[in-house]
Coordinates of C-alpha atoms in Angstrom, one line a residue:
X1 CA 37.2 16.2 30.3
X2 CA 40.1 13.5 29.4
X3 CA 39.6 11.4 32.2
X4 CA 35.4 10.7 30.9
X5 CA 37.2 10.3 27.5
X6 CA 39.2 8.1 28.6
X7 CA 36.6 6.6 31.0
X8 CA 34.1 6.6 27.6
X9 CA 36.8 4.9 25.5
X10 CA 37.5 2.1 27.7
X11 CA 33.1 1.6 27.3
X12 CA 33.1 1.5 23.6
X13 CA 36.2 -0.6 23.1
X14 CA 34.8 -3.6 26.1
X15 CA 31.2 -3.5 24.0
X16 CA 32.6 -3.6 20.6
X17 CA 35.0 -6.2 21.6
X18 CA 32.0 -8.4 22.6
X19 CA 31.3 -9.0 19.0
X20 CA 34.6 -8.0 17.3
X21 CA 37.0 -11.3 17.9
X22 CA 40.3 -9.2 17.3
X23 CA 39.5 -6.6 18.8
X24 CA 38.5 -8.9 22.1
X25 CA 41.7 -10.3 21.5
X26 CA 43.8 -7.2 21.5
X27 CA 42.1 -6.2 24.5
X28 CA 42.7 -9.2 26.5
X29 CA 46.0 -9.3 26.0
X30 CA 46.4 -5.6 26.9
X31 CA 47.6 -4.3 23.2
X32 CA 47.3 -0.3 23.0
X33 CA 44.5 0.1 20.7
X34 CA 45.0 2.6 18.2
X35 CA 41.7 4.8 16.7
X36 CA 42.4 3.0 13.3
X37 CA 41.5 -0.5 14.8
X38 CA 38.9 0.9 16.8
X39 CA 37.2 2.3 13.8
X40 CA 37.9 -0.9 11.6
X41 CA 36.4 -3.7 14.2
X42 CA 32.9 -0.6 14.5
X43 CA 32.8 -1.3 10.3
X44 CA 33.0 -5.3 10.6
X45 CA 30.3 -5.2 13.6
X46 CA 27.9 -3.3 12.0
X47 CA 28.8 -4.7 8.3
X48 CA 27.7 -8.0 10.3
X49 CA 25.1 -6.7 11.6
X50 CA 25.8 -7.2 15.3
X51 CA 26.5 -3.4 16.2
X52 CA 24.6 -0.7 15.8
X53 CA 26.7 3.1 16.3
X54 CA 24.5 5.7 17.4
X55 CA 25.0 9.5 16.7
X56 CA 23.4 12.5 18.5
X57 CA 23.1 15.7 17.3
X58 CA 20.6 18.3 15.6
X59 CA 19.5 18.7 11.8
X60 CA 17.9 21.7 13.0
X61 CA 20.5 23.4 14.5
X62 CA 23.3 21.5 12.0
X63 CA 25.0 20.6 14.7
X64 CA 26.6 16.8 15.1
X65 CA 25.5 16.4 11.0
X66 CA 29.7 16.4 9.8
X67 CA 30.6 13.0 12.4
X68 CA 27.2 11.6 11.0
X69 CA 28.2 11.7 7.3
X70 CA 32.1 10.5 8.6
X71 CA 30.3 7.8 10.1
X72 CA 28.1 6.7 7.1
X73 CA 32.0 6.7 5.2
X74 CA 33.5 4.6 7.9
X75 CA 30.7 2.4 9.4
X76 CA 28.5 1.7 6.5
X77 CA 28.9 -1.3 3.9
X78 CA 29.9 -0.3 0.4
X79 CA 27.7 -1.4 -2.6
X80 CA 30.0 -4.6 -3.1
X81 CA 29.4 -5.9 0.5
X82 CA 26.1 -6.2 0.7
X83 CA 23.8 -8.9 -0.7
X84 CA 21.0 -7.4 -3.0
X85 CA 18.3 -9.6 -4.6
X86 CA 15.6 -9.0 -7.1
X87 CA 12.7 -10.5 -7.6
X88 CA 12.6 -12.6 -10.9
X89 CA 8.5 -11.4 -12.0
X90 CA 9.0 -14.1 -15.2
X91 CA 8.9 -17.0 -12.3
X92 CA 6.3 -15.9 -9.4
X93 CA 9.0 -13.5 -7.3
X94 CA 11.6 -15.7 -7.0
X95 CA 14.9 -14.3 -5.0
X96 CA 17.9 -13.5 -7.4
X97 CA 21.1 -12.2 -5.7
X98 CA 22.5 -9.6 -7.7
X99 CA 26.5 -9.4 -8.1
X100 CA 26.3 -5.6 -8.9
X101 CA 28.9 -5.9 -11.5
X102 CA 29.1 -3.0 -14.2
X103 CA 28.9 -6.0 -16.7
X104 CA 25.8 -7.5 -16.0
X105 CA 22.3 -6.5 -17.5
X106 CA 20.9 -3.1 -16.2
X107 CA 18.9 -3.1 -13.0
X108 CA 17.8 0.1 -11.1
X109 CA 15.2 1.5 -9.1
X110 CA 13.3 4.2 -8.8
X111 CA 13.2 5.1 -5.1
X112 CA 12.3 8.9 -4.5
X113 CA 10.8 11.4 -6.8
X114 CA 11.2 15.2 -6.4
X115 CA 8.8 17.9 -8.1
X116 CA 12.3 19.8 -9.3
X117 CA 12.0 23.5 -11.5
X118 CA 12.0 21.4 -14.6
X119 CA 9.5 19.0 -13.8
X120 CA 9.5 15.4 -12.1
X121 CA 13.4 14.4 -11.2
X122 CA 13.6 10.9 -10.1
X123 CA 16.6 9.4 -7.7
X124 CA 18.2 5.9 -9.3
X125 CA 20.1 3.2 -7.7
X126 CA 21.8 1.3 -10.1
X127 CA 22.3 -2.0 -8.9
X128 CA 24.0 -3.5 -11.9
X129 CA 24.9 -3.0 -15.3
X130 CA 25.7 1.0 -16.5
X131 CA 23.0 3.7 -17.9
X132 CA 23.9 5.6 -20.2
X133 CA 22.3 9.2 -21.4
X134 CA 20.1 8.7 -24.9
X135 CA 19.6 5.3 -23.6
X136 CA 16.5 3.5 -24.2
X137 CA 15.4 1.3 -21.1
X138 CA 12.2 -0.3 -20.1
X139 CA 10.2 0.6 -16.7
X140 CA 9.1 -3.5 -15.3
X141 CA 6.2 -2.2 -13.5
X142 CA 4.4 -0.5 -16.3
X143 CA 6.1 -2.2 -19.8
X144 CA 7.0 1.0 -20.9
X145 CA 10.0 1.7 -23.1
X146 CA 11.5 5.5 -21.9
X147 CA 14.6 7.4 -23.4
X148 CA 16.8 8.6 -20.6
X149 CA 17.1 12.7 -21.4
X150 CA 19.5 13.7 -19.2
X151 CA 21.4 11.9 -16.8
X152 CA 22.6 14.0 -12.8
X153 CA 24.6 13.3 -10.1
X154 CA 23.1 15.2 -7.4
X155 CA 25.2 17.2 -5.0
X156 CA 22.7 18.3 -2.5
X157 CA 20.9 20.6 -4.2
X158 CA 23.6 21.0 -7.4
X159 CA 23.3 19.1 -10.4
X160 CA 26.3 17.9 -12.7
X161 CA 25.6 16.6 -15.8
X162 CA 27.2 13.2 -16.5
X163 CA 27.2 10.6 -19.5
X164 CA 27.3 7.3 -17.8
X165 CA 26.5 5.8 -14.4
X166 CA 27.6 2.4 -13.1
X167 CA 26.3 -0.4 -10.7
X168 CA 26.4 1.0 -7.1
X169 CA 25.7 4.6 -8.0
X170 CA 22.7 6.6 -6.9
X171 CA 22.0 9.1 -10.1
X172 CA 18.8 11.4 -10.8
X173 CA 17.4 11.6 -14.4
X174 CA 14.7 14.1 -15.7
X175 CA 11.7 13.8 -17.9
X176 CA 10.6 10.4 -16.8
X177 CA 7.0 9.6 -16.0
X178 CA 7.2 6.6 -13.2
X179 CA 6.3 6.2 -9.6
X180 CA 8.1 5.6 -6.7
X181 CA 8.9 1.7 -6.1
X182 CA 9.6 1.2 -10.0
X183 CA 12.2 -1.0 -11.3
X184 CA 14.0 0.0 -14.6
X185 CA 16.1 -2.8 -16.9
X186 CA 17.3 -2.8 -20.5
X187 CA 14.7 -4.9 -21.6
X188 CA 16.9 -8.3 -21.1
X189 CA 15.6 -9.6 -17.6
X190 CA 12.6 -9.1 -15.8
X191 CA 13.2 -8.3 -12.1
X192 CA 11.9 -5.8 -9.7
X193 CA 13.7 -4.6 -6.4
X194 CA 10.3 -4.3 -4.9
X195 CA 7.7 -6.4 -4.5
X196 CA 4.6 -5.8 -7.1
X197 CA 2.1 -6.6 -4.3
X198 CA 0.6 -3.3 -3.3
X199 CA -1.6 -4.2 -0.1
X200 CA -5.3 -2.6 -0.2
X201 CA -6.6 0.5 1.1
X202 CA -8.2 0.4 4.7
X203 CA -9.4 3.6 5.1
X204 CA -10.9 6.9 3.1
X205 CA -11.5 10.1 3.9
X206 CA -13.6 12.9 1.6
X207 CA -11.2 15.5 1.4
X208 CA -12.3 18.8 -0.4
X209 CA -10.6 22.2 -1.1
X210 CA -11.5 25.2 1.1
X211 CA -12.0 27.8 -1.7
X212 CA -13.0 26.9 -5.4
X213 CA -10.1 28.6 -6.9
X214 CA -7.3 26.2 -5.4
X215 CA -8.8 23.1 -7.2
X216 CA -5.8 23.1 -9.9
X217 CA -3.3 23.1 -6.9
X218 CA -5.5 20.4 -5.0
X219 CA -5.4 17.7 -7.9
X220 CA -1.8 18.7 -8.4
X221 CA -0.5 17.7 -4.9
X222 CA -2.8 14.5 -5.1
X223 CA -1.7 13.4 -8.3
X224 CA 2.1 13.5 -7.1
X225 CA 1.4 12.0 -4.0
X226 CA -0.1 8.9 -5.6
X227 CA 3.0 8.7 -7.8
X228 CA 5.4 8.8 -4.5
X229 CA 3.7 6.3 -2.4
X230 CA 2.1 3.4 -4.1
X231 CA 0.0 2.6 -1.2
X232 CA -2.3 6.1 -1.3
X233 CA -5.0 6.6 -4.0
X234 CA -7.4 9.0 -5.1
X235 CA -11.4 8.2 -6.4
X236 CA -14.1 10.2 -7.2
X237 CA -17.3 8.8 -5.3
X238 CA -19.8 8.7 -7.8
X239 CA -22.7 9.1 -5.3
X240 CA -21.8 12.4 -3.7
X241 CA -19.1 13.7 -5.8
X242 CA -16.5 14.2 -3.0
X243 CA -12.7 13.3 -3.5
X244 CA -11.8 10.3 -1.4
X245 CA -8.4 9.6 -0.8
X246 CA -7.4 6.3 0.6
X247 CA -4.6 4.6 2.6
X248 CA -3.2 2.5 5.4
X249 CA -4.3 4.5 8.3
X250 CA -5.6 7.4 10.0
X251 CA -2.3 8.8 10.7
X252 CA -0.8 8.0 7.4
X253 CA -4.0 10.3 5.4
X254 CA -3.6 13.1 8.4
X255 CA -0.2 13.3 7.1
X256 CA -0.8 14.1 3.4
X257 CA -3.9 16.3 4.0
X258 CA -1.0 18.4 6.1
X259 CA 1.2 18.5 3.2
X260 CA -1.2 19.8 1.0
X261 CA -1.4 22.5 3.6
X262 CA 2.1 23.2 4.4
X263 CA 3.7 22.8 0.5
X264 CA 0.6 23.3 -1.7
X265 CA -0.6 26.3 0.9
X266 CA -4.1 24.6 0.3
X267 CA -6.5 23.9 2.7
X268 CA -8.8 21.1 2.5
X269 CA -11.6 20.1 4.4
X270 CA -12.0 16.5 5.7
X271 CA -14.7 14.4 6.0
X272 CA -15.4 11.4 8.5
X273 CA -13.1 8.3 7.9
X274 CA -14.8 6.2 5.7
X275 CA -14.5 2.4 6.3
X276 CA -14.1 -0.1 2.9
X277 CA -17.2 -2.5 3.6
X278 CA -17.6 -5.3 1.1
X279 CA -21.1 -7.0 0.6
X280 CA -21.2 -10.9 0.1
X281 CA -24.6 -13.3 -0.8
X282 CA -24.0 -16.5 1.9
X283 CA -26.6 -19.1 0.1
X284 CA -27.5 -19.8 -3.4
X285 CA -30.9 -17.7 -5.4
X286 CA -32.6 -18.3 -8.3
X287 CA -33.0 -15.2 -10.9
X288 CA -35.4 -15.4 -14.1
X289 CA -36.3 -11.8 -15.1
X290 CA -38.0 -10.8 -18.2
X291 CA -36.9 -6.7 -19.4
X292 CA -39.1 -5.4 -22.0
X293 CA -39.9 -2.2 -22.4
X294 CA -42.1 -1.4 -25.7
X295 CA -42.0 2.4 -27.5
X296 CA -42.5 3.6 -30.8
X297 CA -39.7 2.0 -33.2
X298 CA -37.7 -0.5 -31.5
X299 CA -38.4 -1.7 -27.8
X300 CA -35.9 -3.7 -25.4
X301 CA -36.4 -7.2 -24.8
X302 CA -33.8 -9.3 -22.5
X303 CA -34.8 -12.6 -20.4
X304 CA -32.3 -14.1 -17.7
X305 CA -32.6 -17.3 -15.5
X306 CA -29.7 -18.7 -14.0
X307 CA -28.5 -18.6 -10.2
X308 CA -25.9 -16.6 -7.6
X309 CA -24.0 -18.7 -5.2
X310 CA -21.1 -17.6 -3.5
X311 CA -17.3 -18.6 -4.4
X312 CA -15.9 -20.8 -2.1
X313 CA -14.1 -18.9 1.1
X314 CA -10.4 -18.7 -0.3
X315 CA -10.9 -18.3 -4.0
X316 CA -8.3 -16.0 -5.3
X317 CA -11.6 -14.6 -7.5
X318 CA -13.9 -12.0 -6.5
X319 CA -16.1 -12.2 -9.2
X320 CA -16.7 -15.2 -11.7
X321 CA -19.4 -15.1 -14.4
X322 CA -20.2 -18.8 -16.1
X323 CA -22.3 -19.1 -19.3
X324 CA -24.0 -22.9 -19.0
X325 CA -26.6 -22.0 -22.1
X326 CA -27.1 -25.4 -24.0
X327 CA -28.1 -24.0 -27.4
X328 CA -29.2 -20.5 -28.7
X329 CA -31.5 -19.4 -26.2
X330 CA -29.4 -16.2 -26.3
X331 CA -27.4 -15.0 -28.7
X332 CA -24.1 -15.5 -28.0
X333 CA -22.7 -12.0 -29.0
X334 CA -25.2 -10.6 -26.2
X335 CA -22.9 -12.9 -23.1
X336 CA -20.5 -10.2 -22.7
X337 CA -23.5 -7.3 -22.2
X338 CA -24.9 -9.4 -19.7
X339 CA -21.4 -10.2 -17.7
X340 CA -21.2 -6.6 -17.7
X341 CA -24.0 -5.5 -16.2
X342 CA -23.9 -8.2 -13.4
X343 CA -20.7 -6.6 -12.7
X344 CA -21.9 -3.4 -12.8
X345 CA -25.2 -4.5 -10.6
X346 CA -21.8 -6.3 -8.0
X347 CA -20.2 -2.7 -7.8
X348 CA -23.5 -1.4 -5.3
X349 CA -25.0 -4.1 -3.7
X350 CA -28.4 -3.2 -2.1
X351 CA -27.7 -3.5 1.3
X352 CA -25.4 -0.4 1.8
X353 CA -24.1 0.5 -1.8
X354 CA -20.9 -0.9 -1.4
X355 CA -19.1 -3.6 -3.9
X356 CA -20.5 -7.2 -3.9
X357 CA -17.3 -9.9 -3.8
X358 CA -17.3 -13.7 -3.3
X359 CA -19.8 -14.4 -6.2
X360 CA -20.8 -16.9 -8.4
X361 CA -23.1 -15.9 -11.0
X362 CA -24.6 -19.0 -13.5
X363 CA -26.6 -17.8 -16.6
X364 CA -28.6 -21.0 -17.3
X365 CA -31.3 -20.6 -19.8
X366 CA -32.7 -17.2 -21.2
X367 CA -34.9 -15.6 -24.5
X368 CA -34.8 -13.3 -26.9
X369 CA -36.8 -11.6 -29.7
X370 CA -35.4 -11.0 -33.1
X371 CA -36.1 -7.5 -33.4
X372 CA -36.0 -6.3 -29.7
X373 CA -33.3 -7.3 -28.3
X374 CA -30.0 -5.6 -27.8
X375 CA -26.7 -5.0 -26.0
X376 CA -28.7 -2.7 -23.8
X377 CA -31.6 -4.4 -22.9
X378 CA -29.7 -7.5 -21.8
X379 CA -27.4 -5.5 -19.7
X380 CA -30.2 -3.9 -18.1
X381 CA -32.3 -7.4 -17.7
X382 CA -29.0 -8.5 -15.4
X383 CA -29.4 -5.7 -13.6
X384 CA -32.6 -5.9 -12.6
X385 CA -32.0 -9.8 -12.6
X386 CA -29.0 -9.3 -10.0
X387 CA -31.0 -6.7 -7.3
X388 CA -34.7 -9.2 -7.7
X389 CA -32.6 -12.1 -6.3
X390 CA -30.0 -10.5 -4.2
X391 CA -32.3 -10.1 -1.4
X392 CA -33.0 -13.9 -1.5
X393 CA -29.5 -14.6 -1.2
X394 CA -28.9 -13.5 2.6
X395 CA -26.7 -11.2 1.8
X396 CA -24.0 -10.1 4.2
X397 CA -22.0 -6.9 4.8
X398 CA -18.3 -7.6 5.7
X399 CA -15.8 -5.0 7.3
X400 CA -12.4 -4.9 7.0
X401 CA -10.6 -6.8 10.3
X402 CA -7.4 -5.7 11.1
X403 CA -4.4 -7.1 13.0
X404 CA -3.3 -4.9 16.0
X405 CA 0.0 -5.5 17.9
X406 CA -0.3 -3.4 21.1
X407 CA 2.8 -3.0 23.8
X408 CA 2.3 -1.5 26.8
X409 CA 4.0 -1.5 30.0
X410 CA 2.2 -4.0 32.0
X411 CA 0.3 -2.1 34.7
X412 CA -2.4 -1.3 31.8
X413 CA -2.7 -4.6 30.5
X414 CA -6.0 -5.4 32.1
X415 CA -6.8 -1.6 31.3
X416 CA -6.4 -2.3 27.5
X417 CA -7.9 -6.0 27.1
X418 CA -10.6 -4.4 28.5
X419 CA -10.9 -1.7 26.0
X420 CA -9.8 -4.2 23.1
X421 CA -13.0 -6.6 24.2
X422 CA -15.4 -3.1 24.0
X423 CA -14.2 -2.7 20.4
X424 CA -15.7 -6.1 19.6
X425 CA -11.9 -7.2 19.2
X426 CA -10.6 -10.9 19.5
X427 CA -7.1 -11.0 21.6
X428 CA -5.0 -13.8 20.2
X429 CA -2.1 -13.7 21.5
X430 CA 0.0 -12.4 24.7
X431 CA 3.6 -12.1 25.9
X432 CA 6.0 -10.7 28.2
X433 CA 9.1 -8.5 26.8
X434 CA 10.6 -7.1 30.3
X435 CA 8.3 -4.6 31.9
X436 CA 5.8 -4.5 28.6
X437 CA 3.3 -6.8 27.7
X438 CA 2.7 -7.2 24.2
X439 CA -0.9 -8.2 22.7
X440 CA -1.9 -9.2 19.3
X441 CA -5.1 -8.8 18.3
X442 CA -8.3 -8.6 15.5
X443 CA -10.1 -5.8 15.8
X444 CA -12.9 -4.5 13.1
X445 CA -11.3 -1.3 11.3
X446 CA -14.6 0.3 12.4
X447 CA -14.0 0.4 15.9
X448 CA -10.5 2.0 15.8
X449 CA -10.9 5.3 14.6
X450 CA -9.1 7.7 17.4
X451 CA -7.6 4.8 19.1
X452 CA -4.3 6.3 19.2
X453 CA -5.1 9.1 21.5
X454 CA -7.2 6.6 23.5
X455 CA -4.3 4.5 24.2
X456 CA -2.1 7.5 25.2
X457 CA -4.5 8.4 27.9
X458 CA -4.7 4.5 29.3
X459 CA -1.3 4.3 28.9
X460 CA 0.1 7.9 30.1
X461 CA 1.5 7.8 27.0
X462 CA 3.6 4.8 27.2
X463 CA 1.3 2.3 24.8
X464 CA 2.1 2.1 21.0
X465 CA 0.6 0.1 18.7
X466 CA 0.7 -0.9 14.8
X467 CA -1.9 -2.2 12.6
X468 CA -2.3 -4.1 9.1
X469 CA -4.8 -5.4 7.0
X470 CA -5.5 -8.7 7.8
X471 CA -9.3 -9.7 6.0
X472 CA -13.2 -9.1 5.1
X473 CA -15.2 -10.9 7.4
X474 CA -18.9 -11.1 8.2
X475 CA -20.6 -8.1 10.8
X476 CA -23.1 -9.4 13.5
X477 CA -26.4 -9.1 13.1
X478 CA -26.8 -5.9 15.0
X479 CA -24.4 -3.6 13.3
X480 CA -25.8 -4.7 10.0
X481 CA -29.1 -3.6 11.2
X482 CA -27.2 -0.6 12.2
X483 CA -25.0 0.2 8.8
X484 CA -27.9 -0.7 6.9
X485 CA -30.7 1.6 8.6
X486 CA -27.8 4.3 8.3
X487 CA -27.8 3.9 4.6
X488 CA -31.0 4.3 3.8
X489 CA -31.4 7.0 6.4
X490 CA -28.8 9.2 4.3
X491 CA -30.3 7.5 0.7
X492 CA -33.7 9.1 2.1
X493 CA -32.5 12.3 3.1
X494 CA -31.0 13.0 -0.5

């Protein structure tokens, strides 16, 4: 096989001499080009990011694995030649480029937790400053002050105990209770290697344990997903009692409900996807209820009159509560009952029993008796106060609209619009990269359950797309009809 060495050679050496100017020059002028130089101008391409080197080879049959790792030696950066910036939380995220000097203040971050035989082990990269075992350092995310037990340098699967660790190191330590994304410091500086902003949940699915008896194994697995990936959660719905777990996707829940199965050996039942719908009022109502209720010993007497409007469209708010009482109508240690119970009323609204956002709620005048009133009876009064006027208000369910980017080879463009529109989606954009086309597009989070195996069989398998979050926004007239007839249908049936 020389000669397709050779012939191979004389390949890699012409395209890394595109963007390596010695080795272009050596190679112009006809130099013999030892492995050495070869190997140094592959480190400065890729170091500059204008080269990418490509191995092949199978973890499964551990073959190729040995020329990977040489090439992560050669190829790859090492911690003093790359750039790394935290984010300063003390000044609204700003950048900070980090020197990664032993010297400076401490800065790692937590970026994979393993369930080991004694308990949570968590993976460190030190990007400046040293740790030290016994010392006390403070997680950013949570404010919490931690000891550092025992400090590892893991060698695959072997542990060996050290005493220090320096900037540019990746150590393991034990017996620390974070999550996955954290950022640990000394205590001097206030940066995180991640950003704090966890997007929202888009979809839920009621997941529930096959037999009764794995239930301490189910809540296990849940609980240390949620620590590793700060973008699934777990809630109890308080109306049937199921589990819900929540993420970014289908695909990204399908995934955990098979681990469960494959390292918990539990399995779990899933329910249909369930879609986050917010409610929303669209035009101010007046409230004035009266809540008395009169019993042997002492009743309940509240009284409540103020408005709901909602908050202007891109208030950072979801929720604001405004006391304008001139006076003592009400006492003024009852406010905070009454704040809470419109808050609890805005966690169901009526139309479909999901949370109310986007509202304004004005307590303007009020009475209350000496004797009767209480925390309670006020709290229920706004209750009551929110649901009488609520329907006055126009209410408005919104669904969640997400951004899709589709490519697909451009034969099945027309094929996809088309499918796109039928999803009540919005295409906004369109371009050509070579043979694909590639679309952008809103489409209600409703409408896409399954879509990936309906692109596949547009496409013959050659369409991909991704999809993010992008807003709540108002449903049309019909599907409210629709959602809301559903709802009471199921409310009725229980």
């Amino acid at each position: 096989m020389e000669a397709m060495v050779a012939e191979k050679r004389r390949e890699l050496i012409e395209m890394v001499s595109e963007v390596d100017d010695r080795l272009a020059e050596a190679f112009l002028n006809d130099e013999p080009i030892s492995a050495a130089d070869l190997e140094e101008a592959v480190r400065r391409a890729t170091i500059a990011r204008k080269f990418v080197p490509v191995f092949m080879g199978s973890a499964f049959k551990n073959k190729g694995v040995q020329p990977l790792l040489d090439g992560v030696l050669s190829y790859l950066p090492c911690p003093t030649e790359v750039g790394n910036y935290a984010l300063d939380q003390t000044k609204d995220e700003e950048k900070v480029m980090l020197p990664g000097t032993p010297d400076g203040p401490l800065v790692a971050l937590a970026f994979k937790l393993e369930e080991g035989r004694f308990g949570q082990l968590t993976y460190l990269r030190i990007y400046e400053g040293v740790i030290k075992k016994g010392d006390f350092i403070i997680n950013v995310n949570t404010g919490k002050k931690i000891k550092v037990p025992r400090l590892v340098r893991m060698h695959s699967n072997e542990m060996e105990d050290i005493q220090e660790a320096h900037a540019g190191q990746i150590v393991a330590v034990f017996g620390v209770d974070c999550a996955s994304g954290d950022t640990f410091t000394d205590g001097s500086v206030k940066y995180t290697m991640t950003s704090m902003n966890v997007p929202e949940p888009v979809m839920s699915l009621a997941v529930q344990p096959v037999s009764k008896d794995s239930g301490g194994q189910f809540s296990k697995a849940l609980n240390r997903f949620q620590k590793e990936d700060p973008t699934f959660r777990v809630g109890l719905d308080p109306e049937s009692g199921q589990t819900i777990i929540s993420g970014m996707g289908e695909l990204h829940l399908d995934i955990y409900v098979e681990r469960i199965r494959r390292e918990y050996k539990v399995d779990a039942t899933v329910g249909k996807p369930r879609v986050n719908f917010r409610e929303t009022v669209t035009q101010r109502a007046d409230f004035d209820y009266l809540h008395k209720k009169q019993t042997g010993g002492q009743g309940q007497y509240g009284r409540v009159c103020g408005y709901v409007e909602p908050l202007p469209p891109d208030s950072p708010i979801k929720f604001e509560f405004e006391n304008m009482i001139v006076g003592q109508a009400i006492p003024s240690n009852f406010i905070p009952a009454i704040e809470k119970g419109f808050k609890e009323a805005a966690n169901s609204g009526s139309l479909i029993g999901h949370p109310v956002e986007n509202v304004r709620i004005v307590l303007t005048d009020g009475a209350s008796h000496a004797v009767d009133s209480s925390e309670l009876a006020f709290k229920l009064a706004a209750i009551y106060a929110f649901r009488q006027c609520y329907a006055a208000a126009r209410p408005v369910i919104l669904e969640p609209i997400m951004l899709v980017e589709l490519k697909v080879p451009t034969e099945f463009q027309g094929t996809v619009a088309g499918d796109i529109n039928k999803r009540k989606g919005v295409i906004v954009g369109n371009d050509q990269e070579g043979d694909d086309s590639v679309m952008t597009a809103h489409v209600p989070l409703n409408n896409m359950f399954g879509y990936s195996t309906a692109l596949r069989s547009m496409t013959q398998g050659k369409g991909e797309f991704t999809m993010e979050y992008k807003e709540h926004s108002a449903v049309s007239q019909d599907v409210q009809m629709q959602l809301v007839n559903t709802y009471k249908a199921s409310k009725g049936a229980e």
